[in-house]
Amino acid sequence: MSSTGSYWYYSNIMERTLILDCNKKINEKVKICGFVQVRRDHGKIGFLDIMDRSGLIQVFCKGELLGDLHPQDVVCITGTVNKRPENLVNKNIPTGEIEISAEEIEILSKAAELPFDMGGKDLNLQLPTLLDFRSLTLRHPKVKAIFKVQEAILKGFRKAAEDLGCTEIVVPTIVAGATEGGAEVFKLEYFEHKAYLSQSPQLYKQMLVPVFERVFTVAKAYRAEPSVTTRHLTEATQLDIEVGFIEFEELLEILEGVAVKMLKTVEEECGEVLSEFGVEKIAFGSPREAGKIPRLTLREAQEVIFKEFGRDNRKEKDLTPQDEVDLCKWSLEKHGSDFMTITHFPTKAKPFYTMPDPKDPEYSLSYDLLFRGVEVLSGSQRINDYQQLVDSIKNRGMNPDSFEMYLQAFKFGMPPEGGFSFGLERVTMHVLNLANIREASLFPRDMERVDVRLSQSSKVKSQK
Ligand code: AMO
């Protein structure tokens, strides 16, 4: 078709108006397209709430137009935008002063009858049902909002990483060895060889330090977590940064700076969602300390736990989940901060690439960032000397041959370097105070579920 012909063709079709833009089209005829959220019948007339990506609007319909329309039907509605009478204004939605009077309804797709009511402000479902019907429940405005917050976290992270001068990289997830510990690795049938699913982008981000000096990545990480908890997934998303020519104190400054920038972006972009979820404003540190995040070594933190909370964990190699909760409580009360940085974990408890503290090699130049009662980040300064790294791999009973490509990067010159990784779902969960990490993943994977419940899918298979 000629360009003139195609123009003629399209000019006869009424253009779609986004629902939010209807506010600017009072008394005009519009065509909106979206999903039926709610249908309310009142004798011979009725109302539909229609939602598109911009918002929700009430549509007034004569009975015959309503037919058998029901929630999640996909429709295009042509009608006139009218101002609502003063007493019928709905202050809770941005289109609350208007409604559309429908003249024509075109059905683009009929939805099957819904297994539960999706029309309420909250979707009151048990977690298994919420996940069994994930592609449907994600459409609910309050569930969808979680992932707008997640998007803002990603945006804030990317912005902070770019401000640091990091290059964004994309790294493999099929790898030759375990990086974070042997037990939690998924083995892969890789032709006639052995391979693994990556537990972290760790080795690749380090290999790219001599290339770009500063890098960041958003990567999938796989952990064969053998237990079901509220804060572990088998497939998590890690937000990683790795920086060359750097010392320990600078790393702490950088990670805390990125955390603050990332979450300030969330507050700026998603203020409405945060108030809808009824969560407190994020505490970035008391004004007295100019937004400083309190820092303690692991042993100092365990002293706080002992003195303030009466539990003697002073010889443990890590914090317990309850310690993390209590330290954050302490940090908020004493320092006005939802964050807390814990440093110097025992070297033996950390992965092979972690730099021991030269002043006391039993402890390492490592750190965790706690946020609202849970570890959301960990990282360290790295061993950058080739021979020390080979020895560290051997000391942990691993074979340096499995790390051939990684070690090459150190053999040919590696500056002092370090980095860290945030767990995206953990941050999302605690920004919104969600009860379970699965709510913070679009399609969560755990021991019992890969989209569908594994017990169910094996039952279906055995029935076939
Ligand atoms: P770590 O293993 O501590 O460190 O992981 C970093 C962050 O990722 C998140 N996370 C998880 N989230 C959900 N489910 C899981 N199973 C899971 N495992 C980890 C957490 C955690 O703080 N390579 C190092 C990082 C580094 O040193 O740069 C690493 O992976 O929020």
Tab-separated table of C-alpha atoms and ligand atoms in Angstrom:
chain	number	residue	atom	x	y	z
A	1	MET	CA	0.000	0.000	0.000
A	2	SER	CA	1.281	3.494	-0.822
A	3	SER	CA	2.035	5.836	2.049
A	4	THR	CA	-0.972	7.990	1.068
A	5	GLY	CA	-3.163	4.888	1.016
A	6	SER	CA	-2.019	3.760	4.426
A	7	TYR	CA	-2.637	7.256	5.864
A	8	TRP	CA	-6.179	7.182	4.537
A	9	TYR	CA	-6.692	3.743	6.048
A	10	TYR	CA	-5.533	4.722	9.536
A	11	SER	CA	-7.270	8.082	9.599
A	12	ASN	CA	-10.600	6.252	9.610
A	13	ILE	CA	-9.744	4.400	12.814
A	14	MET	CA	-10.311	6.290	16.024
A	15	GLU	CA	-7.058	6.646	17.932
A	16	ARG	CA	-6.755	5.115	21.376
A	17	THR	CA	-6.652	7.541	24.305
A	18	LEU	CA	-4.823	6.462	27.460
A	19	ILE	CA	-7.150	6.481	30.444
A	20	LEU	CA	-5.220	9.129	32.368
A	21	ASP	CA	-5.345	11.453	29.348
A	22	CYS	CA	-9.151	11.391	29.441
A	23	ASN	CA	-8.843	14.085	32.131
A	24	LYS	CA	-7.868	16.476	29.310
A	25	LYS	CA	-10.761	15.417	27.039
A	26	ILE	CA	-13.908	16.414	28.935
A	27	ASN	CA	-16.982	16.459	26.626
A	28	GLU	CA	-14.937	14.808	23.861
A	29	LYS	CA	-15.444	11.428	22.263
A	30	VAL	CA	-12.626	8.969	23.026
A	31	LYS	CA	-11.712	5.335	22.578
A	32	ILE	CA	-10.049	3.626	25.516
A	33	CYS	CA	-8.652	0.082	25.575
A	34	GLY	CA	-7.985	-2.007	28.650
A	35	PHE	CA	-9.110	-4.699	31.046
A	36	VAL	CA	-12.418	-4.908	32.870
A	37	GLN	CA	-11.588	-4.731	36.571
A	38	VAL	CA	-15.014	-4.590	38.133
A	39	ARG	CA	-18.597	-4.715	36.866
A	40	ARG	CA	-21.385	-3.138	38.919
A	41	ASP	CA	-24.965	-3.728	37.797
A	42	HIS	CA	-27.772	-1.360	38.823
A	43	GLY	CA	-30.939	-2.604	37.162
A	44	LYS	CA	-31.019	-1.425	33.552
A	45	ILE	CA	-27.678	0.365	33.744
A	46	GLY	CA	-24.244	-0.564	35.025
A	47	PHE	CA	-20.665	0.529	35.513
A	48	LEU	CA	-17.363	-0.954	34.453
A	49	ASP	CA	-14.006	-0.051	35.941
A	50	ILE	CA	-11.516	-0.249	33.092
A	51	MET	CA	-7.754	-0.286	33.607
A	52	ASP	CA	-4.905	0.322	31.194
A	53	ARG	CA	-1.223	0.994	31.820
A	54	SER	CA	-1.919	4.606	32.788
A	55	GLY	CA	-4.753	4.099	35.274
A	56	LEU	CA	-8.363	3.236	35.977
A	57	ILE	CA	-11.610	4.879	34.915
A	58	GLN	CA	-15.309	4.348	35.566
A	59	VAL	CA	-17.446	3.703	32.492
A	60	PHE	CA	-21.208	4.189	32.562
A	61	CYS	CA	-23.071	1.685	30.352
A	62	LYS	CA	-26.618	0.953	29.375
A	63	GLY	CA	-27.534	-2.642	30.207
A	64	GLU	CA	-27.565	-3.931	26.639
A	65	LEU	CA	-23.962	-2.853	26.154
A	66	LEU	CA	-22.801	-4.780	29.206
A	67	GLY	CA	-23.729	-8.191	27.785
A	68	ASP	CA	-21.920	-10.892	29.732
A	69	LEU	CA	-18.770	-8.813	30.274
A	70	HIS	CA	-16.801	-9.808	33.321
A	71	PRO	CA	-13.429	-9.101	34.985
A	72	GLN	CA	-10.273	-9.398	32.845
A	73	ASP	CA	-12.163	-9.263	29.539
A	74	VAL	CA	-10.086	-7.126	27.188
A	75	VAL	CA	-12.125	-4.360	25.579
A	76	CYS	CA	-12.027	-1.153	23.595
A	77	ILE	CA	-14.760	1.290	24.580
A	78	THR	CA	-15.840	4.305	22.574
A	79	GLY	CA	-17.768	6.984	24.436
A	80	THR	CA	-17.900	10.525	25.739
A	81	VAL	CA	-15.891	11.831	28.686
A	82	ASN	CA	-18.231	13.531	31.183
A	83	LYS	CA	-17.554	15.444	34.353
A	84	ARG	CA	-19.018	13.642	37.364
A	85	PRO	CA	-21.466	15.511	39.623
A	86	GLU	CA	-19.711	16.942	42.698
A	87	ASN	CA	-21.205	14.354	45.086
A	88	LEU	CA	-19.954	11.418	42.964
A	89	VAL	CA	-16.307	12.496	42.663
A	90	ASN	CA	-13.892	9.746	43.737
A	91	LYS	CA	-10.893	11.454	45.330
A	92	ASN	CA	-8.928	8.175	45.479
A	93	ILE	CA	-8.170	7.920	41.776
A	94	PRO	CA	-6.645	10.444	39.361
A	95	THR	CA	-9.667	10.107	37.029
A	96	GLY	CA	-12.125	10.474	39.894
A	97	GLU	CA	-13.691	13.687	38.572
A	98	ILE	CA	-14.752	12.139	35.253
A	99	GLU	CA	-16.363	9.053	33.786
A	100	ILE	CA	-16.977	7.775	30.280
A	101	SER	CA	-20.460	7.243	28.964
A	102	ALA	CA	-20.100	4.185	26.695
A	103	GLU	CA	-21.525	4.138	23.183
A	104	GLU	CA	-19.798	1.065	21.801
A	105	ILE	CA	-17.886	-1.813	23.358
A	106	GLU	CA	-15.611	-4.016	21.272
A	107	ILE	CA	-14.405	-7.204	22.911
A	108	LEU	CA	-10.802	-7.999	21.976
A	109	SER	CA	-10.459	-11.059	24.187
A	110	LYS	CA	-12.803	-12.924	26.537
A	111	ALA	CA	-11.388	-14.052	29.868
A	112	ALA	CA	-12.346	-17.324	31.508
A	113	GLU	CA	-14.213	-17.028	34.800
A	114	LEU	CA	-11.753	-15.953	37.498
A	115	PRO	CA	-10.888	-18.435	40.259
A	116	PHE	CA	-11.157	-15.669	42.901
A	117	ASP	CA	-12.280	-12.059	43.257
A	118	MET	CA	-9.690	-9.604	41.917
A	119	GLY	CA	-11.778	-6.483	42.442
A	120	GLY	CA	-10.775	-5.575	46.003
A	121	LYS	CA	-8.096	-3.101	47.053
A	122	ASP	CA	-6.057	-6.011	48.403
A	123	LEU	CA	-5.795	-9.481	46.972
A	124	ASN	CA	-6.383	-11.560	50.066
A	125	LEU	CA	-4.974	-14.905	48.973
A	126	GLN	CA	-2.766	-17.460	50.636
A	127	LEU	CA	0.755	-17.433	49.193
A	128	PRO	CA	0.449	-20.791	47.341
A	129	THR	CA	-2.674	-19.577	45.499
A	130	LEU	CA	-1.040	-16.213	44.798
A	131	LEU	CA	1.774	-18.125	43.079
A	132	ASP	CA	-0.287	-20.915	41.477
A	133	PHE	CA	-2.102	-18.229	39.462
A	134	ARG	CA	0.899	-15.930	39.074
A	135	SER	CA	0.234	-14.680	35.550
A	136	LEU	CA	-3.208	-13.600	36.736
A	137	THR	CA	-2.418	-12.314	40.240
A	138	LEU	CA	0.375	-10.106	38.868
A	139	ARG	CA	-2.376	-8.076	37.164
A	140	HIS	CA	-3.814	-6.950	40.495
A	141	PRO	CA	-2.837	-3.287	41.054
A	142	LYS	CA	-1.313	-3.927	44.472
A	143	VAL	CA	0.731	-6.905	43.283
A	144	LYS	CA	1.830	-5.056	40.165
A	145	ALA	CA	2.936	-2.116	42.320
A	146	ILE	CA	5.582	-4.314	43.989
A	147	PHE	CA	7.320	-4.586	40.643
A	148	LYS	CA	7.139	-0.870	39.954
A	149	VAL	CA	9.077	-0.503	43.217
A	150	GLN	CA	11.488	-3.185	42.010
A	151	GLU	CA	11.933	-1.267	38.781
A	152	ALA	CA	12.781	1.879	40.780
A	153	ILE	CA	15.354	-0.089	42.810
A	154	LEU	CA	16.990	-1.232	39.566
A	155	LYS	CA	16.872	2.275	38.167
A	156	GLY	CA	18.427	3.738	41.335
A	157	PHE	CA	21.125	1.066	41.317
A	158	ARG	CA	21.992	1.652	37.660
A	159	LYS	CA	22.096	5.416	38.220
A	160	ALA	CA	24.377	5.046	41.241
A	161	ALA	CA	26.668	2.628	39.370
A	162	GLU	CA	26.857	4.912	36.344
A	163	ASP	CA	27.641	7.886	38.606
A	164	LEU	CA	30.613	5.855	39.883
A	165	GLY	CA	31.844	5.436	36.317
A	166	CYS	CA	31.015	1.718	36.097
A	167	THR	CA	30.528	-0.044	32.751
A	168	GLU	CA	27.485	-2.329	32.577
A	169	ILE	CA	28.406	-5.912	31.709
A	170	VAL	CA	26.425	-9.079	30.968
A	171	VAL	CA	28.058	-12.270	32.249
A	172	PRO	CA	27.522	-16.023	31.739
A	173	THR	CA	25.399	-18.164	34.032
A	174	ILE	CA	26.744	-21.505	32.805
A	175	VAL	CA	30.017	-21.864	34.671
A	176	ALA	CA	32.824	-24.313	35.366
A	177	GLY	CA	32.834	-24.238	39.175
A	178	ALA	CA	31.181	-23.203	42.436
A	179	THR	CA	32.157	-19.766	43.743
A	180	GLU	CA	30.202	-19.207	46.910
A	181	GLY	CA	30.407	-22.691	48.432
A	182	GLY	CA	30.223	-26.223	47.060
A	183	ALA	CA	27.013	-27.580	48.562
A	184	GLU	CA	24.543	-25.092	47.144
A	185	VAL	CA	25.419	-25.423	43.477
A	186	PHE	CA	23.113	-26.774	40.764
A	187	LYS	CA	24.866	-29.292	38.555
A	188	LEU	CA	24.142	-29.207	34.882
A	189	GLU	CA	24.257	-31.899	32.238
A	190	TYR	CA	26.391	-30.119	29.687
A	191	PHE	CA	26.766	-32.486	26.722
A	192	GLU	CA	29.170	-35.133	28.039
A	193	HIS	CA	30.722	-32.710	30.549
A	194	LYS	CA	30.019	-31.286	33.964
A	195	ALA	CA	28.988	-27.651	34.307
A	196	TYR	CA	27.137	-25.621	36.936
A	197	LEU	CA	24.621	-22.828	37.194
A	198	SER	CA	26.374	-19.723	38.412
A	199	GLN	CA	25.958	-18.911	42.110
A	200	SER	CA	27.004	-15.316	41.485
A	201	PRO	CA	28.483	-13.106	38.749
A	202	GLN	CA	31.499	-12.838	41.049
A	203	LEU	CA	34.314	-14.319	38.979
A	204	TYR	CA	33.341	-12.548	35.778
A	205	LYS	CA	32.953	-9.125	37.332
A	206	GLN	CA	36.435	-9.555	38.816
A	207	MET	CA	37.889	-10.669	35.467
A	208	LEU	CA	36.497	-7.498	33.925
A	209	VAL	CA	38.186	-5.132	36.396
A	210	PRO	CA	41.451	-5.052	34.389
A	211	VAL	CA	39.330	-4.358	31.300
A	212	PHE	CA	37.025	-1.566	32.500
A	213	GLU	CA	38.314	-0.832	36.058
A	214	ARG	CA	34.763	-0.344	37.324
A	215	VAL	CA	31.859	-2.589	36.336
A	216	PHE	CA	28.312	-3.379	37.327
A	217	THR	CA	25.824	-6.050	36.377
A	218	VAL	CA	22.296	-7.218	37.074
A	219	ALA	CA	22.585	-10.992	37.036
A	220	LYS	CA	20.711	-14.126	37.911
A	221	ALA	CA	22.290	-16.243	40.651
A	222	TYR	CA	21.342	-19.834	41.380
A	223	ARG	CA	21.551	-21.424	44.796
A	224	ALA	CA	20.467	-24.977	45.520
A	225	GLU	CA	19.051	-23.856	48.871
A	226	PRO	CA	17.964	-27.095	50.512
A	227	SER	CA	15.501	-25.452	52.907
A	228	VAL	CA	12.337	-23.431	52.510
A	229	THR	CA	12.637	-20.046	54.242
A	230	THR	CA	10.934	-16.686	53.862
A	231	ARG	CA	14.137	-15.084	52.540
A	232	HIS	CA	15.773	-17.570	50.176
A	233	LEU	CA	15.068	-18.301	46.535
A	234	THR	CA	16.831	-20.829	44.332
A	235	GLU	CA	17.017	-18.202	41.583
A	236	ALA	CA	17.764	-14.713	42.859
A	237	THR	CA	18.715	-11.477	41.131
A	238	GLN	CA	21.970	-9.888	42.171
A	239	LEU	CA	22.963	-6.277	41.652
A	240	ASP	CA	26.760	-6.342	41.569
A	241	ILE	CA	29.497	-3.741	41.468
A	242	GLU	CA	33.249	-4.327	41.277
A	243	VAL	CA	35.808	-1.542	41.491
A	244	GLY	CA	39.568	-1.487	40.876
A	245	PHE	CA	42.304	0.670	42.502
A	246	ILE	CA	40.453	0.813	45.789
A	247	GLU	CA	40.946	0.280	49.499
A	248	PHE	CA	38.693	-1.167	52.152
A	249	GLU	CA	37.409	2.119	53.629
A	250	GLU	CA	36.548	3.459	50.166
A	251	LEU	CA	34.601	0.290	49.434
A	252	LEU	CA	32.495	0.886	52.543
A	253	GLU	CA	31.839	4.476	51.471
A	254	ILE	CA	30.850	3.320	47.990
A	255	LEU	CA	28.480	0.552	49.038
A	256	GLU	CA	26.713	2.737	51.572
A	257	GLY	CA	26.471	5.550	49.023
A	258	VAL	CA	24.943	3.227	46.430
A	259	ALA	CA	22.437	1.844	48.958
A	260	VAL	CA	21.286	5.330	49.931
A	261	LYS	CA	21.059	6.579	46.332
A	262	MET	CA	19.167	3.478	45.255
A	263	LEU	CA	16.552	3.734	47.979
A	264	LYS	CA	16.191	7.508	47.694
A	265	THR	CA	15.252	6.868	44.053
A	266	VAL	CA	12.549	4.480	45.270
A	267	GLU	CA	11.156	7.115	47.631
A	268	GLU	CA	11.181	9.753	44.897
A	269	GLU	CA	9.547	7.571	42.255
A	270	CYS	CA	7.218	5.364	44.289
A	271	GLY	CA	6.049	7.530	47.193
A	272	GLU	CA	2.412	6.669	46.489
A	273	VAL	CA	3.033	2.934	46.464
A	274	LEU	CA	4.980	3.166	49.711
A	275	SER	CA	2.081	4.916	51.423
A	276	GLU	CA	-0.388	2.441	49.941
A	277	PHE	CA	1.639	-0.357	51.533
A	278	GLY	CA	1.636	1.616	54.783
A	279	VAL	CA	5.419	1.371	55.198
A	280	GLU	CA	7.476	3.795	57.235
A	281	LYS	CA	9.694	6.290	55.431
A	282	ILE	CA	13.192	4.880	55.067
A	283	ALA	CA	15.495	6.103	57.851
A	284	PHE	CA	18.804	7.186	56.329
A	285	GLY	CA	20.565	8.091	59.595
A	286	SER	CA	19.991	10.787	62.186
A	287	PRO	CA	20.623	14.392	61.109
A	288	ARG	CA	23.221	14.584	63.874
A	289	GLU	CA	25.337	12.091	61.976
A	290	ALA	CA	24.527	13.512	58.554
A	291	GLY	CA	23.054	10.354	57.116
A	292	LYS	CA	25.856	8.109	58.315
A	293	ILE	CA	25.199	4.389	58.400
A	294	PRO	CA	26.551	2.867	61.616
A	295	ARG	CA	29.470	0.448	61.138
A	296	LEU	CA	30.585	-2.283	63.511
A	297	THR	CA	32.883	-5.260	63.137
A	298	LEU	CA	31.196	-8.641	63.555
A	299	ARG	CA	32.716	-9.008	67.021
A	300	GLU	CA	31.580	-5.511	68.066
A	301	ALA	CA	28.094	-6.260	66.753
A	302	GLN	CA	28.020	-9.477	68.758
A	303	GLU	CA	29.002	-7.457	71.858
A	304	VAL	CA	25.957	-5.233	71.226
A	305	ILE	CA	23.796	-8.344	70.965
A	306	PHE	CA	25.257	-9.602	74.235
A	307	LYS	CA	24.908	-6.320	76.139
A	308	GLU	CA	21.608	-5.069	74.773
A	309	PHE	CA	19.753	-8.274	73.970
A	310	GLY	CA	21.316	-10.791	76.374
A	311	ARG	CA	22.409	-13.414	73.835
A	312	ASP	CA	26.019	-14.532	73.902
A	313	ASN	CA	26.931	-15.255	70.278
A	314	ARG	CA	30.378	-13.738	70.600
A	315	LYS	CA	32.172	-16.791	69.223
A	316	GLU	CA	29.854	-17.433	66.273
A	317	LYS	CA	31.258	-17.000	62.759
A	318	ASP	CA	28.194	-15.183	61.474
A	319	LEU	CA	25.131	-13.289	62.706
A	320	THR	CA	21.967	-15.272	63.318
A	321	PRO	CA	18.728	-14.060	61.688
A	322	GLN	CA	17.601	-12.787	65.113
A	323	ASP	CA	20.903	-10.903	65.530
A	324	GLU	CA	20.215	-9.143	62.226
A	325	VAL	CA	16.749	-8.143	63.395
A	326	ASP	CA	18.039	-6.874	66.757
A	327	LEU	CA	20.995	-4.981	65.299
A	328	CYS	CA	18.695	-3.121	62.933
A	329	LYS	CA	16.385	-2.293	65.826
A	330	TRP	CA	19.390	-0.961	67.728
A	331	SER	CA	20.634	0.971	64.705
A	332	LEU	CA	17.249	2.635	64.201
A	333	GLU	CA	16.847	3.555	67.860
A	334	LYS	CA	20.395	4.747	68.468
A	335	HIS	CA	21.386	6.111	65.073
A	336	GLY	CA	18.140	6.795	63.217
A	337	SER	CA	19.194	4.380	60.470
A	338	ASP	CA	17.388	1.455	58.837
A	339	PHE	CA	20.838	0.320	57.646
A	340	MET	CA	23.832	-1.076	59.425
A	341	THR	CA	27.203	-2.184	58.047
A	342	ILE	CA	28.933	-5.188	59.632
A	343	THR	CA	32.589	-5.790	58.762
A	344	HIS	CA	35.404	-8.281	59.411
A	345	PHE	CA	33.772	-11.701	59.217
A	346	PRO	CA	36.063	-14.666	59.965
A	347	THR	CA	38.206	-15.408	56.904
A	348	LYS	CA	37.371	-19.108	57.021
A	349	ALA	CA	33.646	-18.388	56.782
A	350	LYS	CA	34.052	-16.344	53.590
A	351	PRO	CA	34.630	-17.440	49.981
A	352	PHE	CA	38.181	-18.065	48.740
A	353	TYR	CA	38.487	-14.715	46.952
A	354	THR	CA	38.038	-12.676	50.161
A	355	MET	CA	41.100	-10.716	51.359
A	356	PRO	CA	42.220	-11.564	54.919
A	357	ASP	CA	42.832	-8.471	57.065
A	358	PRO	CA	46.627	-8.004	56.978
A	359	LYS	CA	46.451	-6.787	60.601
A	360	ASP	CA	44.623	-9.907	61.784
A	361	PRO	CA	44.285	-12.576	59.065
A	362	GLU	CA	41.814	-14.600	61.121
A	363	TYR	CA	39.291	-11.943	60.082
A	364	SER	CA	38.689	-10.659	56.578
A	365	LEU	CA	38.144	-7.360	54.787
A	366	SER	CA	34.517	-8.275	54.229
A	367	TYR	CA	31.189	-6.639	54.955
A	368	ASP	CA	27.441	-7.160	54.987
A	369	LEU	CA	24.837	-4.439	54.790
A	370	LEU	CA	21.779	-5.034	56.943
A	371	PHE	CA	18.516	-3.302	56.085
A	372	ARG	CA	15.393	-3.495	58.243
A	373	GLY	CA	16.417	-6.713	59.911
A	374	VAL	CA	18.029	-8.691	57.117
A	375	GLU	CA	21.291	-8.921	55.171
A	376	VAL	CA	20.643	-7.391	51.758
A	377	LEU	CA	24.234	-7.088	50.554
A	378	SER	CA	27.587	-8.675	51.027
A	379	GLY	CA	31.028	-8.087	49.597
A	380	SER	CA	34.694	-7.686	50.313
A	381	GLN	CA	38.058	-6.469	49.239
A	382	ARG	CA	39.495	-9.290	47.121
A	383	ILE	CA	42.777	-11.123	47.066
A	384	ASN	CA	44.462	-9.622	44.015
A	385	ASP	CA	47.799	-11.443	44.216
A	386	TYR	CA	47.909	-14.478	41.902
A	387	GLN	CA	49.848	-16.831	44.187
A	388	GLN	CA	47.864	-15.883	47.308
A	389	LEU	CA	44.663	-16.586	45.377
A	390	VAL	CA	45.887	-20.014	44.177
A	391	ASP	CA	46.830	-20.875	47.785
A	392	SER	CA	43.450	-19.707	49.054
A	393	ILE	CA	41.660	-21.957	46.525
A	394	LYS	CA	43.822	-24.917	47.559
A	395	ASN	CA	43.320	-24.209	51.292
A	396	ARG	CA	39.604	-24.634	50.784
A	397	GLY	CA	40.124	-28.043	49.218
A	398	MET	CA	39.370	-26.862	45.685
A	399	ASN	CA	41.377	-27.387	42.538
A	400	PRO	CA	42.875	-24.243	40.931
A	401	ASP	CA	42.535	-25.970	37.532
A	402	SER	CA	38.759	-25.441	37.770
A	403	PHE	CA	39.426	-21.689	37.873
A	404	GLU	CA	41.835	-21.500	34.961
A	405	MET	CA	40.181	-18.639	33.094
A	406	TYR	CA	39.606	-16.651	36.302
A	407	LEU	CA	43.193	-17.080	37.469
A	408	GLN	CA	44.487	-15.881	34.109
A	409	ALA	CA	43.111	-12.421	34.954
A	410	PHE	CA	45.303	-12.310	38.064
A	411	LYS	CA	48.376	-13.778	36.407
A	412	PHE	CA	48.413	-10.921	33.910
A	413	GLY	CA	48.035	-8.067	36.403
A	414	MET	CA	45.150	-7.185	38.744
A	415	PRO	CA	44.962	-3.947	40.765
A	416	PRO	CA	43.736	-3.909	44.364
A	417	GLU	CA	39.996	-4.301	44.011
A	418	GLY	CA	36.730	-5.144	45.682
A	419	GLY	CA	32.989	-5.048	45.317
A	420	PHE	CA	29.620	-6.116	46.536
A	421	SER	CA	26.244	-7.526	45.621
A	422	PHE	CA	22.696	-6.597	46.606
A	423	GLY	CA	19.903	-9.167	46.479
A	424	LEU	CA	17.162	-7.443	44.460
A	425	GLU	CA	14.281	-9.470	45.894
A	426	ARG	CA	15.501	-9.002	49.465
A	427	VAL	CA	15.706	-5.241	49.042
A	428	THR	CA	12.226	-5.154	47.469
A	429	MET	CA	10.810	-7.316	50.246
A	430	HIS	CA	12.105	-5.045	52.997
A	431	VAL	CA	11.310	-1.743	51.321
A	432	LEU	CA	7.665	-2.864	51.237
A	433	ASN	CA	7.692	-4.912	54.423
A	434	LEU	CA	6.488	-8.055	52.611
A	435	ALA	CA	6.177	-11.210	54.656
A	436	ASN	CA	7.833	-13.510	52.132
A	437	ILE	CA	10.566	-13.031	49.505
A	438	ARG	CA	8.445	-14.929	46.968
A	439	GLU	CA	6.087	-11.951	46.810
A	440	ALA	CA	9.050	-9.878	45.601
A	441	SER	CA	9.853	-12.118	42.633
A	442	LEU	CA	7.728	-12.125	39.476
A	443	PHE	CA	8.099	-15.880	39.071
A	444	PRO	CA	9.816	-17.216	42.184
A	445	ARG	CA	11.715	-20.494	42.177
A	446	ASP	CA	12.260	-22.545	45.295
A	447	MET	CA	12.717	-26.168	46.293
A	448	GLU	CA	9.016	-26.788	45.799
A	449	ARG	CA	8.134	-24.637	42.812
A	450	VAL	CA	9.252	-23.847	39.273
A	451	ASP	CA	6.186	-21.856	38.187
A	452	VAL	CA	3.906	-24.719	39.230
A	453	ARG	CA	4.257	-26.771	42.374
A	454	LEU	CA	6.745	-29.527	41.564
A	455	SER	CA	4.792	-32.127	43.513
A	456	GLN	CA	1.782	-31.319	41.322
A	457	SER	CA	3.628	-31.392	38.002
A	458	SER	CA	5.181	-34.802	38.797
A	459	LYS	CA	1.690	-36.054	39.704
A	460	VAL	CA	0.358	-34.817	36.357
A	461	LYS	CA	3.242	-36.509	34.535
A	462	SER	CA	2.727	-39.819	36.307
A	463	GLN	CA	-0.991	-39.717	35.471
A	464	LYS	CA	-0.271	-39.271	31.757
B	1	AMO	P1	26.140	-13.472	48.815
B	1	AMO	O1	26.150	-14.939	48.645
B	1	AMO	O2	26.109	-12.972	50.212
B	1	AMO	O3	27.466	-12.840	48.151
B	1	AMO	O4	24.954	-12.835	47.990
B	1	AMO	C1	24.795	-11.426	47.886
B	1	AMO	C2	23.372	-11.026	48.181
B	1	AMO	O5	22.478	-11.727	47.309
B	1	AMO	C3	21.284	-12.055	48.007
B	1	AMO	N1	21.108	-13.512	48.010
B	1	AMO	C4	19.928	-14.146	47.956
B	1	AMO	N2	18.668	-13.679	47.872
B	1	AMO	C5	17.662	-14.578	47.824
B	1	AMO	N3	17.843	-15.912	47.843
B	1	AMO	C6	19.092	-16.431	47.936
B	1	AMO	N4	19.251	-17.759	47.936
B	1	AMO	C7	20.199	-15.535	47.988
B	1	AMO	N5	21.533	-15.681	48.071
B	1	AMO	C8	22.063	-14.453	48.077
B	1	AMO	C9	21.420	-11.511	49.427
B	1	AMO	C10	22.917	-11.400	49.586
B	1	AMO	O6	23.275	-10.403	50.508
B	1	AMO	N6	29.667	-12.881	45.290
B	1	AMO	C11	29.205	-12.413	46.574
B	1	AMO	C12	29.050	-10.901	46.597
B	1	AMO	C13	30.347	-10.141	46.519
B	1	AMO	O7	31.241	-10.453	47.299
B	1	AMO	O8	30.433	-9.200	45.701
B	1	AMO	C14	27.857	-13.091	46.878
B	1	AMO	O9	27.217	-13.696	46.047
B	1	AMO	O10	20.824	-10.229	49.478
